[in-house]
Amino acid sequence: MTDSIQKTDDFVFQTYLRQGSAPFVKGEGTRLTDSEGKTYIDFLAGIAVCNLGHCHPRITRAIEKQASTLVHVSNLFYTRPQADLAQALVENSFARRVFFANSGAEANEGAIKLARRFFQVKGDTQRHKIITMEQSFHGRTMATLSATGQDKIKDGFYPLLEGFIHVPFNDLDALKNAMDDTVCAVMLEPVQGEGGVIPADQGYLEQVRALCDETGTLLIFDEIQTGMGRCGTLFAHQAYEVFPDIMTLAKALANGFPIGAVLATKEAAKGFGPGSHGSTFGGTPLATAAALEALSLICDPDFLARVIETGDYFKEKLGELRDRHERVKEIRGKGLLIGMEIDEKAGAVVDACFKKGFIINGIQDKVLRFAPPLIVEKTEIDQLAAVLDSLL
Ligand SMILES: *Cc1c(COP(=O)(O)O)cnc(C)c1O
């Protein structure tokens, strides 16, 4: 099986730094197994994707059933799973319309296009700029990396798309200063994920909404990482009780099957008329059947309540580490999207955890990110905490 590693290194673009000396061969719940039979407890869930755990039997069954019935027909035709998923998303959110894409970047690309076109079709042609946040992450396509507020993502890709302004996150004055009548939208993550697990302040988010209302600007929430129960509510903004005009989803939407979505109010959705946007694969019966099953499991209030409870327990455990170890600077996050800032490179801790059979993730140099399957058990959290305790 070192074969897999050799071949990957020889034949796959070298865009990723990979961990491990054996490929993963199996996933079940919170556990991953490699080709040497070593099992790991997964506190990353494929980067906040497998929220219901690996190979959840009901998702597997939904995929198997749909795969043997109808996989793809294109959006020139109607299909039942796409209709059912759109209805379920609308009934569980602020939105009235859904556009289906295949990834997070593609969903954000759609949201950016929608915001611009919303004003263009109204004849307000100078309103095209989008304000996003420093440290934000919105994807790797040209538009979404232009939207992203991190230089390292943009390195080597200039010239970027015009019309993106970046302001500091959680800073209302900075946003107000950047706002003028050429701005069509403000776009942000309710909890910045890749940027270091940084939640928006309650008052800030409320005032951003108020500012957008005052100025007639569209508010876009990128919930690609924070959505699907990750933060303890189906969508993170629901806990803030601050609602966007447009929201993007992807990552956990189908628990690992690729899919993205743009959700919008009836008004904002007017930006896209027939022929204005599209995707061959967007919303296939297979992807939407998987997502429908995932959504029906996650939007159960008991399931979401347990995410909050487990998240609180996790933060409490990490808080004990902070009290005991100088090197732990801060614990932050919502639900089961948790960051622990330390005073050294995260990479060494991530590698040491991996050796001991725990998958965690390091971001922004010094932040450990935890995004386990939402079904994670307290005993598994205890085990990870003990390992971190010994490492710190
Ligand atoms: C992962 C992520 C994206 C990009 O999603 P891809 O599916 O990798 O294109 C965009 N925004 C946020 C907040 C993300 O976490």
mmCIF file of C-alpha atoms and ligand atoms in Angstrom:
data_model
loop_
_atom_site.group_PDB
_atom_site.id
_atom_site.type_symbol
_atom_site.label_atom_id
_atom_site.label_comp_id
_atom_site.label_asym_id
_atom_site.label_seq_id
_atom_site.Cartn_x
_atom_site.Cartn_y
_atom_site.Cartn_z
ATOM 1 C CA MET A 1 0.000 0.000 0.000
ATOM 2 C CA THR A 2 3.030 2.292 0.047
ATOM 3 C CA ASP A 3 2.119 2.049 -3.598
ATOM 4 C CA SER A 4 -0.741 4.516 -3.072
ATOM 5 C CA ILE A 5 1.627 7.022 -1.551
ATOM 6 C CA GLN A 6 4.257 6.628 -4.243
ATOM 7 C CA LYS A 7 1.682 6.921 -7.022
ATOM 8 C CA THR A 8 -0.011 9.933 -5.449
ATOM 9 C CA ASP A 9 3.321 11.687 -5.093
ATOM 10 C CA ASP A 10 4.310 10.769 -8.647
ATOM 11 C CA PHE A 11 1.087 11.407 -10.520
ATOM 12 C CA VAL A 12 -1.143 13.822 -8.590
ATOM 13 C CA PHE A 13 -0.486 17.576 -8.676
ATOM 14 C CA GLN A 14 1.591 18.490 -5.658
ATOM 15 C CA THR A 15 -0.920 20.989 -4.294
ATOM 16 C CA TYR A 16 -1.540 19.277 -0.956
ATOM 17 C CA LEU A 17 0.649 18.535 2.020
ATOM 18 C CA ARG A 18 -0.544 15.113 3.082
ATOM 19 C CA GLN A 19 -0.242 13.364 6.421
ATOM 20 C CA GLY A 20 0.281 9.704 7.159
ATOM 21 C CA SER A 21 2.406 6.857 5.899
ATOM 22 C CA ALA A 22 -0.497 4.625 4.866
ATOM 23 C CA PRO A 23 -3.662 5.470 2.912
ATOM 24 C CA PHE A 24 -7.050 5.403 4.600
ATOM 25 C CA VAL A 25 -9.143 2.480 3.533
ATOM 26 C CA LYS A 26 -12.266 2.614 5.690
ATOM 27 C CA GLY A 27 -14.430 4.997 7.670
ATOM 28 C CA GLU A 28 -17.161 4.277 10.183
ATOM 29 C CA GLY A 29 -18.713 6.880 12.458
ATOM 30 C CA THR A 30 -15.889 8.803 14.124
ATOM 31 C CA ARG A 31 -13.273 6.198 13.146
ATOM 32 C CA LEU A 32 -10.925 5.943 10.198
ATOM 33 C CA THR A 33 -8.759 2.928 9.464
ATOM 34 C CA ASP A 34 -5.592 2.910 7.391
ATOM 35 C CA SER A 35 -4.219 0.111 5.232
ATOM 36 C CA GLU A 36 -2.062 -1.120 8.086
ATOM 37 C CA GLY A 37 -5.082 -1.606 10.291
ATOM 38 C CA LYS A 38 -4.397 1.349 12.553
ATOM 39 C CA THR A 39 -7.551 3.191 13.588
ATOM 40 C CA TYR A 40 -7.860 6.896 14.257
ATOM 41 C CA ILE A 41 -10.494 8.972 16.006
ATOM 42 C CA ASP A 42 -11.408 11.672 13.543
ATOM 43 C CA PHE A 43 -11.728 15.202 14.939
ATOM 44 C CA LEU A 44 -11.777 16.803 11.506
ATOM 45 C CA ALA A 45 -14.527 14.919 9.595
ATOM 46 C CA GLY A 46 -12.919 15.522 6.218
ATOM 47 C CA ILE A 47 -12.817 19.279 6.993
ATOM 48 C CA ALA A 48 -16.308 19.673 8.485
ATOM 49 C CA VAL A 49 -17.866 17.483 5.801
ATOM 50 C CA CYS A 50 -18.859 14.137 7.335
ATOM 51 C CA ASN A 51 -21.020 15.748 10.026
ATOM 52 C CA LEU A 52 -23.024 12.552 10.551
ATOM 53 C CA GLY A 53 -19.875 10.458 10.714
ATOM 54 C CA HIS A 54 -18.216 8.342 8.062
ATOM 55 C CA CYS A 55 -20.418 6.039 6.014
ATOM 56 C CA HIS A 56 -23.591 6.782 7.963
ATOM 57 C CA PRO A 57 -25.810 3.800 7.131
ATOM 58 C CA ARG A 58 -28.781 5.945 6.134
ATOM 59 C CA ILE A 59 -26.720 8.110 3.771
ATOM 60 C CA THR A 60 -25.101 4.995 2.316
ATOM 61 C CA ARG A 61 -28.521 3.470 1.714
ATOM 62 C CA ALA A 62 -29.872 6.675 0.139
ATOM 63 C CA ILE A 63 -26.883 6.813 -2.224
ATOM 64 C CA GLU A 64 -27.151 3.104 -3.111
ATOM 65 C CA LYS A 65 -30.860 3.351 -3.773
ATOM 66 C CA GLN A 66 -30.601 6.472 -5.903
ATOM 67 C CA ALA A 67 -27.497 5.195 -7.734
ATOM 68 C CA SER A 68 -29.460 2.199 -8.928
ATOM 69 C CA THR A 69 -32.498 4.300 -9.910
ATOM 70 C CA LEU A 70 -31.411 7.551 -11.605
ATOM 71 C CA VAL A 71 -28.046 9.295 -11.378
ATOM 72 C CA HIS A 72 -28.120 12.240 -13.779
ATOM 73 C CA VAL A 73 -30.360 13.788 -16.426
ATOM 74 C CA SER A 74 -29.189 17.476 -16.437
ATOM 75 C CA ASN A 75 -31.166 20.536 -15.482
ATOM 76 C CA LEU A 76 -33.061 20.505 -18.763
ATOM 77 C CA PHE A 77 -35.501 18.215 -16.930
ATOM 78 C CA TYR A 78 -37.313 17.842 -13.606
ATOM 79 C CA THR A 79 -36.343 15.304 -10.950
ATOM 80 C CA ARG A 80 -37.919 14.455 -7.622
ATOM 81 C CA PRO A 81 -34.888 14.475 -5.283
ATOM 82 C CA GLN A 82 -33.851 17.971 -6.401
ATOM 83 C CA ALA A 83 -37.385 19.270 -5.855
ATOM 84 C CA ASP A 84 -37.618 17.619 -2.434
ATOM 85 C CA LEU A 85 -34.238 18.965 -1.299
ATOM 86 C CA ALA A 86 -35.040 22.501 -2.445
ATOM 87 C CA GLN A 87 -38.322 22.356 -0.538
ATOM 88 C CA ALA A 88 -36.632 21.005 2.593
ATOM 89 C CA LEU A 89 -33.944 23.708 2.499
ATOM 90 C CA VAL A 90 -36.546 26.436 2.035
ATOM 91 C CA GLU A 91 -38.752 25.095 4.810
ATOM 92 C CA ASN A 92 -35.810 25.013 7.202
ATOM 93 C CA SER A 93 -34.348 28.437 6.408
ATOM 94 C CA PHE A 94 -34.974 32.111 5.656
ATOM 95 C CA ALA A 95 -34.779 31.350 1.925
ATOM 96 C CA ARG A 96 -37.413 30.903 -0.761
ATOM 97 C CA ARG A 97 -35.212 29.746 -3.664
ATOM 98 C CA VAL A 98 -32.251 27.408 -4.092
ATOM 99 C CA PHE A 99 -29.650 27.061 -6.842
ATOM 100 C CA PHE A 100 -27.606 23.851 -6.827
ATOM 101 C CA ALA A 101 -23.873 23.710 -7.494
ATOM 102 C CA ASN A 102 -21.168 21.114 -6.820
ATOM 103 C CA SER A 103 -18.762 22.653 -4.339
ATOM 104 C CA GLY A 104 -18.292 25.514 -1.940
ATOM 105 C CA ALA A 105 -16.320 27.718 -4.293
ATOM 106 C CA GLU A 106 -18.917 27.165 -6.964
ATOM 107 C CA ALA A 107 -21.744 28.071 -4.593
ATOM 108 C CA ASN A 108 -19.921 31.283 -3.624
ATOM 109 C CA GLU A 109 -19.234 32.014 -7.280
ATOM 110 C CA GLY A 110 -23.000 31.777 -7.782
ATOM 111 C CA ALA A 111 -23.716 34.060 -4.830
ATOM 112 C CA ILE A 112 -21.267 36.669 -6.136
ATOM 113 C CA LYS A 113 -22.823 36.530 -9.603
ATOM 114 C CA LEU A 114 -26.317 36.738 -8.109
ATOM 115 C CA ALA A 115 -25.468 39.823 -6.034
ATOM 116 C CA ARG A 116 -24.002 41.634 -9.023
ATOM 117 C CA ARG A 117 -26.768 40.688 -11.396
ATOM 118 C CA PHE A 118 -29.476 41.595 -8.883
ATOM 119 C CA PHE A 119 -28.536 45.258 -9.311
ATOM 120 C CA GLN A 120 -27.631 45.023 -13.008
ATOM 121 C CA VAL A 121 -31.108 43.813 -13.965
ATOM 122 C CA LYS A 122 -32.564 46.722 -11.996
ATOM 123 C CA GLY A 123 -30.448 49.101 -14.073
ATOM 124 C CA ASP A 124 -28.249 49.999 -11.111
ATOM 125 C CA THR A 125 -25.111 49.223 -13.108
ATOM 126 C CA GLN A 126 -22.520 50.923 -10.928
ATOM 127 C CA ARG A 127 -23.406 48.797 -7.904
ATOM 128 C CA HIS A 128 -20.991 45.914 -8.341
ATOM 129 C CA LYS A 129 -18.505 45.906 -5.465
ATOM 130 C CA ILE A 130 -18.520 43.270 -2.748
ATOM 131 C CA ILE A 131 -17.137 43.879 0.716
ATOM 132 C CA THR A 132 -15.618 40.817 2.369
ATOM 133 C CA MET A 133 -13.602 40.296 5.546
ATOM 134 C CA GLU A 134 -9.891 40.078 6.214
ATOM 135 C CA GLN A 135 -8.907 36.486 7.080
ATOM 136 C CA SER A 136 -12.013 35.204 5.307
ATOM 137 C CA PHE A 137 -11.976 32.139 3.100
ATOM 138 C CA HIS A 138 -14.426 31.784 0.226
ATOM 139 C CA GLY A 139 -12.758 29.359 -2.169
ATOM 140 C CA ARG A 140 -10.147 28.862 -4.869
ATOM 141 C CA THR A 141 -11.830 29.889 -8.122
ATOM 142 C CA MET A 142 -10.798 33.284 -9.498
ATOM 143 C CA ALA A 143 -13.849 35.110 -8.144
ATOM 144 C CA THR A 144 -13.812 33.380 -4.777
ATOM 145 C CA LEU A 145 -10.094 33.790 -4.219
ATOM 146 C CA SER A 146 -10.532 37.450 -5.112
ATOM 147 C CA ALA A 147 -13.225 37.536 -2.427
ATOM 148 C CA THR A 148 -10.989 35.749 0.069
ATOM 149 C CA GLY A 149 -9.218 37.991 2.591
ATOM 150 C CA GLN A 150 -5.914 36.098 2.801
ATOM 151 C CA ASP A 151 -2.878 36.986 0.694
ATOM 152 C CA LYS A 152 -1.410 33.492 0.690
ATOM 153 C CA ILE A 153 -4.429 32.153 -1.226
ATOM 154 C CA LYS A 154 -3.895 34.770 -3.949
ATOM 155 C CA ASP A 155 -0.171 34.370 -4.375
ATOM 156 C CA GLY A 156 0.762 33.889 -8.027
ATOM 157 C CA PHE A 157 -2.723 34.453 -9.434
ATOM 158 C CA TYR A 158 -2.712 38.180 -10.157
ATOM 159 C CA PRO A 159 -4.421 40.062 -11.713
ATOM 160 C CA LEU A 160 -7.479 39.142 -9.662
ATOM 161 C CA LEU A 161 -11.095 39.924 -10.340
ATOM 162 C CA GLU A 162 -11.949 43.556 -9.682
ATOM 163 C CA GLY A 163 -14.476 44.858 -7.225
ATOM 164 C CA PHE A 164 -13.624 43.219 -3.905
ATOM 165 C CA ILE A 165 -12.915 45.287 -0.808
ATOM 166 C CA HIS A 166 -11.595 43.672 2.371
ATOM 167 C CA VAL A 167 -12.249 45.113 5.811
ATOM 168 C CA PRO A 168 -11.316 43.840 9.294
ATOM 169 C CA PHE A 169 -13.821 41.324 10.711
ATOM 170 C CA ASN A 170 -15.949 42.339 13.706
ATOM 171 C CA ASP A 171 -15.209 46.025 13.012
ATOM 172 C CA LEU A 172 -18.387 47.922 12.200
ATOM 173 C CA ASP A 173 -16.694 51.278 11.622
ATOM 174 C CA ALA A 174 -14.381 49.795 9.024
ATOM 175 C CA LEU A 175 -17.389 48.357 7.226
ATOM 176 C CA LYS A 176 -19.270 51.655 7.396
ATOM 177 C CA ASN A 177 -16.272 53.491 5.963
ATOM 178 C CA ALA A 178 -16.037 51.090 3.049
ATOM 179 C CA MET A 179 -19.740 51.280 2.238
ATOM 180 C CA ASP A 180 -20.850 53.460 -0.661
ATOM 181 C CA ASP A 181 -23.294 53.377 -3.559
ATOM 182 C CA THR A 182 -21.041 51.146 -5.666
ATOM 183 C CA VAL A 183 -21.345 48.274 -3.172
ATOM 184 C CA CYS A 184 -23.830 45.523 -4.036
ATOM 185 C CA ALA A 185 -23.141 43.081 -1.202
ATOM 186 C CA VAL A 186 -21.401 42.328 2.061
ATOM 187 C CA MET A 187 -20.183 38.744 2.326
ATOM 188 C CA LEU A 188 -18.980 37.003 5.490
ATOM 189 C CA GLU A 189 -18.747 33.747 7.400
ATOM 190 C CA PRO A 190 -20.735 33.873 10.673
ATOM 191 C CA VAL A 191 -17.791 32.006 12.173
ATOM 192 C CA GLN A 192 -14.593 32.351 10.164
ATOM 193 C CA GLY A 193 -13.334 28.818 9.599
ATOM 194 C CA GLU A 194 -10.015 28.734 7.758
ATOM 195 C CA GLY A 195 -9.260 32.189 9.172
ATOM 196 C CA GLY A 196 -8.737 30.703 12.650
ATOM 197 C CA VAL A 197 -12.216 29.799 14.000
ATOM 198 C CA ILE A 198 -13.326 33.326 14.803
ATOM 199 C CA PRO A 199 -17.024 33.858 15.592
ATOM 200 C CA ALA A 200 -18.760 37.088 14.631
ATOM 201 C CA ASP A 201 -19.790 39.174 17.634
ATOM 202 C CA GLN A 202 -23.549 39.217 18.220
ATOM 203 C CA GLY A 203 -23.812 43.019 18.134
ATOM 204 C CA TYR A 204 -21.598 43.237 15.073
ATOM 205 C CA LEU A 205 -23.715 40.838 13.050
ATOM 206 C CA GLU A 206 -26.906 42.655 14.053
ATOM 207 C CA GLN A 207 -25.430 45.976 13.003
ATOM 208 C CA VAL A 208 -24.124 44.618 9.715
ATOM 209 C CA ARG A 209 -27.686 43.529 8.965
ATOM 210 C CA ALA A 210 -29.010 46.953 9.923
ATOM 211 C CA LEU A 211 -26.403 48.701 7.774
ATOM 212 C CA CYS A 212 -27.258 46.514 4.788
ATOM 213 C CA ASP A 213 -30.955 47.284 5.287
ATOM 214 C CA GLU A 214 -30.279 51.027 5.468
ATOM 215 C CA THR A 215 -28.189 51.042 2.319
ATOM 216 C CA GLY A 216 -30.157 48.442 0.354
ATOM 217 C CA THR A 217 -27.089 46.207 0.205
ATOM 218 C CA LEU A 218 -27.393 42.422 -0.044
ATOM 219 C CA LEU A 219 -26.000 40.402 2.860
ATOM 220 C CA ILE A 220 -24.386 37.089 1.955
ATOM 221 C CA PHE A 221 -23.512 34.504 4.600
ATOM 222 C CA ASP A 222 -20.990 31.875 3.586
ATOM 223 C CA GLU A 223 -22.163 28.934 5.725
ATOM 224 C CA ILE A 224 -20.212 26.369 3.770
ATOM 225 C CA GLN A 225 -18.285 25.354 6.893
ATOM 226 C CA THR A 226 -20.643 26.569 9.630
ATOM 227 C CA GLY A 227 -23.853 25.128 8.195
ATOM 228 C CA MET A 228 -25.533 21.734 8.547
ATOM 229 C CA GLY A 229 -25.538 21.636 12.330
ATOM 230 C CA ARG A 230 -21.818 22.267 12.736
ATOM 231 C CA CYS A 231 -22.372 25.197 15.115
ATOM 232 C CA GLY A 232 -25.307 23.697 17.024
ATOM 233 C CA THR A 233 -28.099 25.142 14.901
ATOM 234 C CA LEU A 234 -28.864 23.995 11.366
ATOM 235 C CA PHE A 235 -27.233 27.216 10.133
ATOM 236 C CA ALA A 236 -24.939 29.255 12.374
ATOM 237 C CA HIS A 237 -26.781 32.533 11.756
ATOM 238 C CA GLN A 238 -29.949 31.089 13.299
ATOM 239 C CA ALA A 239 -28.358 31.249 16.755
ATOM 240 C CA TYR A 240 -27.599 34.934 16.147
ATOM 241 C CA GLU A 241 -31.138 35.480 14.877
ATOM 242 C CA VAL A 242 -29.610 37.576 12.096
ATOM 243 C CA PHE A 243 -30.669 36.531 8.625
ATOM 244 C CA PRO A 244 -28.965 37.052 5.270
ATOM 245 C CA ASP A 245 -30.435 37.676 1.832
ATOM 246 C CA ILE A 246 -28.228 34.999 0.313
ATOM 247 C CA MET A 247 -26.505 31.991 1.895
ATOM 248 C CA THR A 248 -24.101 29.437 0.505
ATOM 249 C CA LEU A 249 -23.760 25.814 1.588
ATOM 250 C CA ALA A 250 -21.556 22.911 0.563
ATOM 251 C CA LYS A 251 -19.199 20.826 2.734
ATOM 252 C CA ALA A 252 -21.578 18.803 4.972
ATOM 253 C CA LEU A 253 -24.682 19.262 2.842
ATOM 254 C CA ALA A 254 -24.594 15.639 1.621
ATOM 255 C CA ASN A 255 -22.203 14.289 4.292
ATOM 256 C CA GLY A 256 -19.354 13.795 1.819
ATOM 257 C CA PHE A 257 -21.100 13.501 -1.504
ATOM 258 C CA PRO A 258 -20.128 16.650 -3.478
ATOM 259 C CA ILE A 259 -22.839 19.304 -3.646
ATOM 260 C CA GLY A 260 -23.135 23.045 -3.115
ATOM 261 C CA ALA A 261 -26.099 25.370 -2.905
ATOM 262 C CA VAL A 262 -27.000 29.043 -3.065
ATOM 263 C CA LEU A 263 -30.079 29.940 -1.034
ATOM 264 C CA ALA A 264 -31.793 33.298 -1.430
ATOM 265 C CA THR A 265 -34.858 35.264 -0.464
ATOM 266 C CA LYS A 266 -37.544 35.554 -3.120
ATOM 267 C CA GLU A 267 -36.404 39.133 -3.765
ATOM 268 C CA ALA A 268 -32.670 38.418 -4.063
ATOM 269 C CA ALA A 269 -33.351 35.398 -6.280
ATOM 270 C CA LYS A 270 -34.766 37.763 -8.888
ATOM 271 C CA GLY A 271 -31.184 38.444 -9.943
ATOM 272 C CA PHE A 272 -31.083 35.109 -11.776
ATOM 273 C CA GLY A 273 -33.598 34.737 -14.598
ATOM 274 C CA PRO A 274 -33.741 31.929 -17.178
ATOM 275 C CA GLY A 275 -30.364 31.326 -18.818
ATOM 276 C CA SER A 276 -28.418 33.601 -16.462
ATOM 277 C CA HIS A 277 -26.581 30.879 -14.527
ATOM 278 C CA GLY A 278 -26.243 27.130 -14.697
ATOM 279 C CA SER A 279 -24.342 23.953 -13.976
ATOM 280 C CA THR A 280 -24.436 20.603 -15.742
ATOM 281 C CA PHE A 281 -24.025 18.576 -12.583
ATOM 282 C CA GLY A 282 -25.730 20.991 -10.182
ATOM 283 C CA GLY A 283 -28.359 19.174 -8.137
ATOM 284 C CA THR A 284 -28.203 15.719 -9.702
ATOM 285 C CA PRO A 285 -30.700 13.178 -8.370
ATOM 286 C CA LEU A 286 -27.813 11.313 -6.740
ATOM 287 C CA ALA A 287 -26.320 14.317 -4.925
ATOM 288 C CA THR A 288 -29.669 15.706 -3.841
ATOM 289 C CA ALA A 289 -30.943 12.337 -2.595
ATOM 290 C CA ALA A 290 -27.857 12.080 -0.375
ATOM 291 C CA ALA A 291 -28.308 15.660 0.851
ATOM 292 C CA LEU A 292 -31.995 15.181 1.552
ATOM 293 C CA GLU A 293 -31.216 12.244 3.820
ATOM 294 C CA ALA A 294 -28.435 14.189 5.588
ATOM 295 C CA LEU A 295 -30.670 17.209 6.092
ATOM 296 C CA SER A 296 -33.512 15.124 7.509
ATOM 297 C CA LEU A 297 -31.154 13.620 10.093
ATOM 298 C CA ILE A 298 -29.448 16.881 11.051
ATOM 299 C CA CYS A 299 -32.480 19.148 11.382
ATOM 300 C CA ASP A 300 -33.878 16.971 14.187
ATOM 301 C CA PRO A 301 -34.008 19.306 17.254
ATOM 302 C CA ASP A 302 -32.719 16.546 19.569
ATOM 303 C CA PHE A 303 -29.723 15.997 17.314
ATOM 304 C CA LEU A 304 -28.930 19.732 17.262
ATOM 305 C CA ALA A 305 -29.373 20.053 21.032
ATOM 306 C CA ARG A 306 -26.829 17.284 21.461
ATOM 307 C CA VAL A 307 -24.349 19.159 19.253
ATOM 308 C CA ILE A 308 -24.579 22.175 21.563
ATOM 309 C CA GLU A 309 -24.218 20.002 24.646
ATOM 310 C CA THR A 310 -21.228 18.109 23.232
ATOM 311 C CA GLY A 311 -19.654 21.361 22.022
ATOM 312 C CA ASP A 312 -19.994 22.899 25.493
ATOM 313 C CA TYR A 313 -18.415 19.798 27.015
ATOM 314 C CA PHE A 314 -15.556 19.918 24.501
ATOM 315 C CA LYS A 315 -14.897 23.610 25.238
ATOM 316 C CA GLU A 316 -14.996 22.922 28.969
ATOM 317 C CA LYS A 317 -12.382 20.183 28.538
ATOM 318 C CA LEU A 318 -10.171 22.447 26.432
ATOM 319 C CA GLY A 319 -10.712 25.211 28.981
ATOM 320 C CA GLU A 320 -9.181 22.935 31.616
ATOM 321 C CA LEU A 321 -6.122 22.568 29.377
ATOM 322 C CA ARG A 322 -5.910 26.325 29.028
ATOM 323 C CA ASP A 323 -5.974 26.671 32.814
ATOM 324 C CA ARG A 324 -3.195 24.116 33.161
ATOM 325 C CA HIS A 325 -0.922 25.014 30.261
ATOM 326 C CA GLU A 326 0.724 28.363 29.565
ATOM 327 C CA ARG A 327 1.001 27.462 25.919
ATOM 328 C CA VAL A 328 -2.757 27.506 25.376
ATOM 329 C CA LYS A 329 -3.834 31.057 24.594
ATOM 330 C CA GLU A 330 -7.508 30.947 23.710
ATOM 331 C CA ILE A 331 -10.426 28.591 23.080
ATOM 332 C CA ARG A 332 -13.148 29.814 20.733
ATOM 333 C CA GLY A 333 -15.863 28.648 18.401
ATOM 334 C CA LYS A 334 -19.492 27.585 18.252
ATOM 335 C CA GLY A 335 -21.019 24.145 18.621
ATOM 336 C CA LEU A 336 -18.527 21.620 17.324
ATOM 337 C CA LEU A 337 -16.409 24.063 15.320
ATOM 338 C CA ILE A 338 -13.733 24.853 17.871
ATOM 339 C CA GLY A 339 -10.334 26.511 17.686
ATOM 340 C CA MET A 340 -7.559 26.434 20.243
ATOM 341 C CA GLU A 341 -4.869 29.038 19.793
ATOM 342 C CA ILE A 342 -1.459 28.017 21.097
ATOM 343 C CA ASP A 343 1.841 29.888 21.275
ATOM 344 C CA GLU A 344 3.719 27.604 18.901
ATOM 345 C CA LYS A 345 3.330 26.093 15.437
ATOM 346 C CA ALA A 346 0.203 23.972 15.306
ATOM 347 C CA GLY A 347 1.844 21.483 12.941
ATOM 348 C CA ALA A 348 3.933 19.729 15.595
ATOM 349 C CA VAL A 349 0.872 19.125 17.804
ATOM 350 C CA VAL A 350 -1.175 17.952 14.828
ATOM 351 C CA ASP A 351 1.536 15.448 13.867
ATOM 352 C CA ALA A 352 1.953 14.197 17.432
ATOM 353 C CA CYS A 353 -1.819 13.668 17.739
ATOM 354 C CA PHE A 354 -1.813 11.788 14.450
ATOM 355 C CA LYS A 355 0.855 9.418 15.721
ATOM 356 C CA LYS A 356 -1.318 8.734 18.750
ATOM 357 C CA GLY A 357 -4.339 8.020 16.568
ATOM 358 C CA PHE A 358 -6.183 11.343 16.621
ATOM 359 C CA ILE A 359 -6.897 13.458 13.574
ATOM 360 C CA ILE A 360 -6.984 17.175 14.244
ATOM 361 C CA ASN A 361 -6.065 20.112 12.028
ATOM 362 C CA GLY A 362 -3.825 23.161 12.204
ATOM 363 C CA ILE A 363 -4.727 26.501 10.601
ATOM 364 C CA GLN A 364 -3.230 29.968 10.503
ATOM 365 C CA ASP A 365 0.042 28.691 11.946
ATOM 366 C CA LYS A 366 -0.918 28.553 15.605
ATOM 367 C CA VAL A 367 -4.544 27.440 15.775
ATOM 368 C CA LEU A 368 -5.697 23.866 16.316
ATOM 369 C CA ARG A 369 -9.058 23.327 14.649
ATOM 370 C CA PHE A 370 -11.493 20.679 15.864
ATOM 371 C CA ALA A 371 -14.462 19.798 13.666
ATOM 372 C CA PRO A 372 -15.356 16.230 14.605
ATOM 373 C CA PRO A 373 -18.361 14.340 13.287
ATOM 374 C CA LEU A 374 -21.294 15.778 15.236
ATOM 375 C CA ILE A 375 -21.952 12.308 16.675
ATOM 376 C CA VAL A 376 -18.670 12.390 18.612
ATOM 377 C CA GLU A 377 -18.915 10.906 22.124
ATOM 378 C CA LYS A 378 -17.803 12.629 25.322
ATOM 379 C CA THR A 379 -15.480 9.679 26.019
ATOM 380 C CA GLU A 380 -13.739 10.357 22.696
ATOM 381 C CA ILE A 381 -13.340 14.007 23.671
ATOM 382 C CA ASP A 382 -11.861 12.856 26.992
ATOM 383 C CA GLN A 383 -9.350 10.712 25.121
ATOM 384 C CA LEU A 384 -8.274 13.571 22.878
ATOM 385 C CA ALA A 385 -8.049 15.953 25.847
ATOM 386 C CA ALA A 386 -5.757 13.487 27.644
ATOM 387 C CA VAL A 387 -3.496 13.281 24.598
ATOM 388 C CA LEU A 388 -3.373 17.071 24.245
ATOM 389 C CA ASP A 389 -2.661 17.340 27.958
ATOM 390 C CA SER A 390 0.374 15.085 27.584
ATOM 391 C CA LEU A 391 1.611 16.961 24.494
ATOM 392 C CA LEU A 392 1.268 20.483 25.839
HETATM 393 C C1 LIG B 1 -14.362 25.082 2.353
HETATM 394 C C2 LIG B 1 -14.914 26.439 2.215
HETATM 395 C C3 LIG B 1 -15.135 27.019 0.957
HETATM 396 C C4 LIG B 1 -14.733 26.350 -0.330
HETATM 397 O O1 LIG B 1 -15.381 25.138 -0.538
HETATM 398 P P1 LIG B 1 -14.817 24.117 -1.648
HETATM 399 O O2 LIG B 1 -15.853 23.034 -1.685
HETATM 400 O O3 LIG B 1 -13.485 23.656 -1.201
HETATM 401 O O4 LIG B 1 -14.737 24.869 -2.933
HETATM 402 C C5 LIG B 1 -15.698 28.274 0.922
HETATM 403 N N1 LIG B 1 -16.043 28.926 2.041
HETATM 404 C C6 LIG B 1 -15.858 28.393 3.259
HETATM 405 C C7 LIG B 1 -16.260 29.155 4.473
HETATM 406 C C8 LIG B 1 -15.260 27.149 3.395
HETATM 407 O O5 LIG B 1 -15.033 26.640 4.603
#
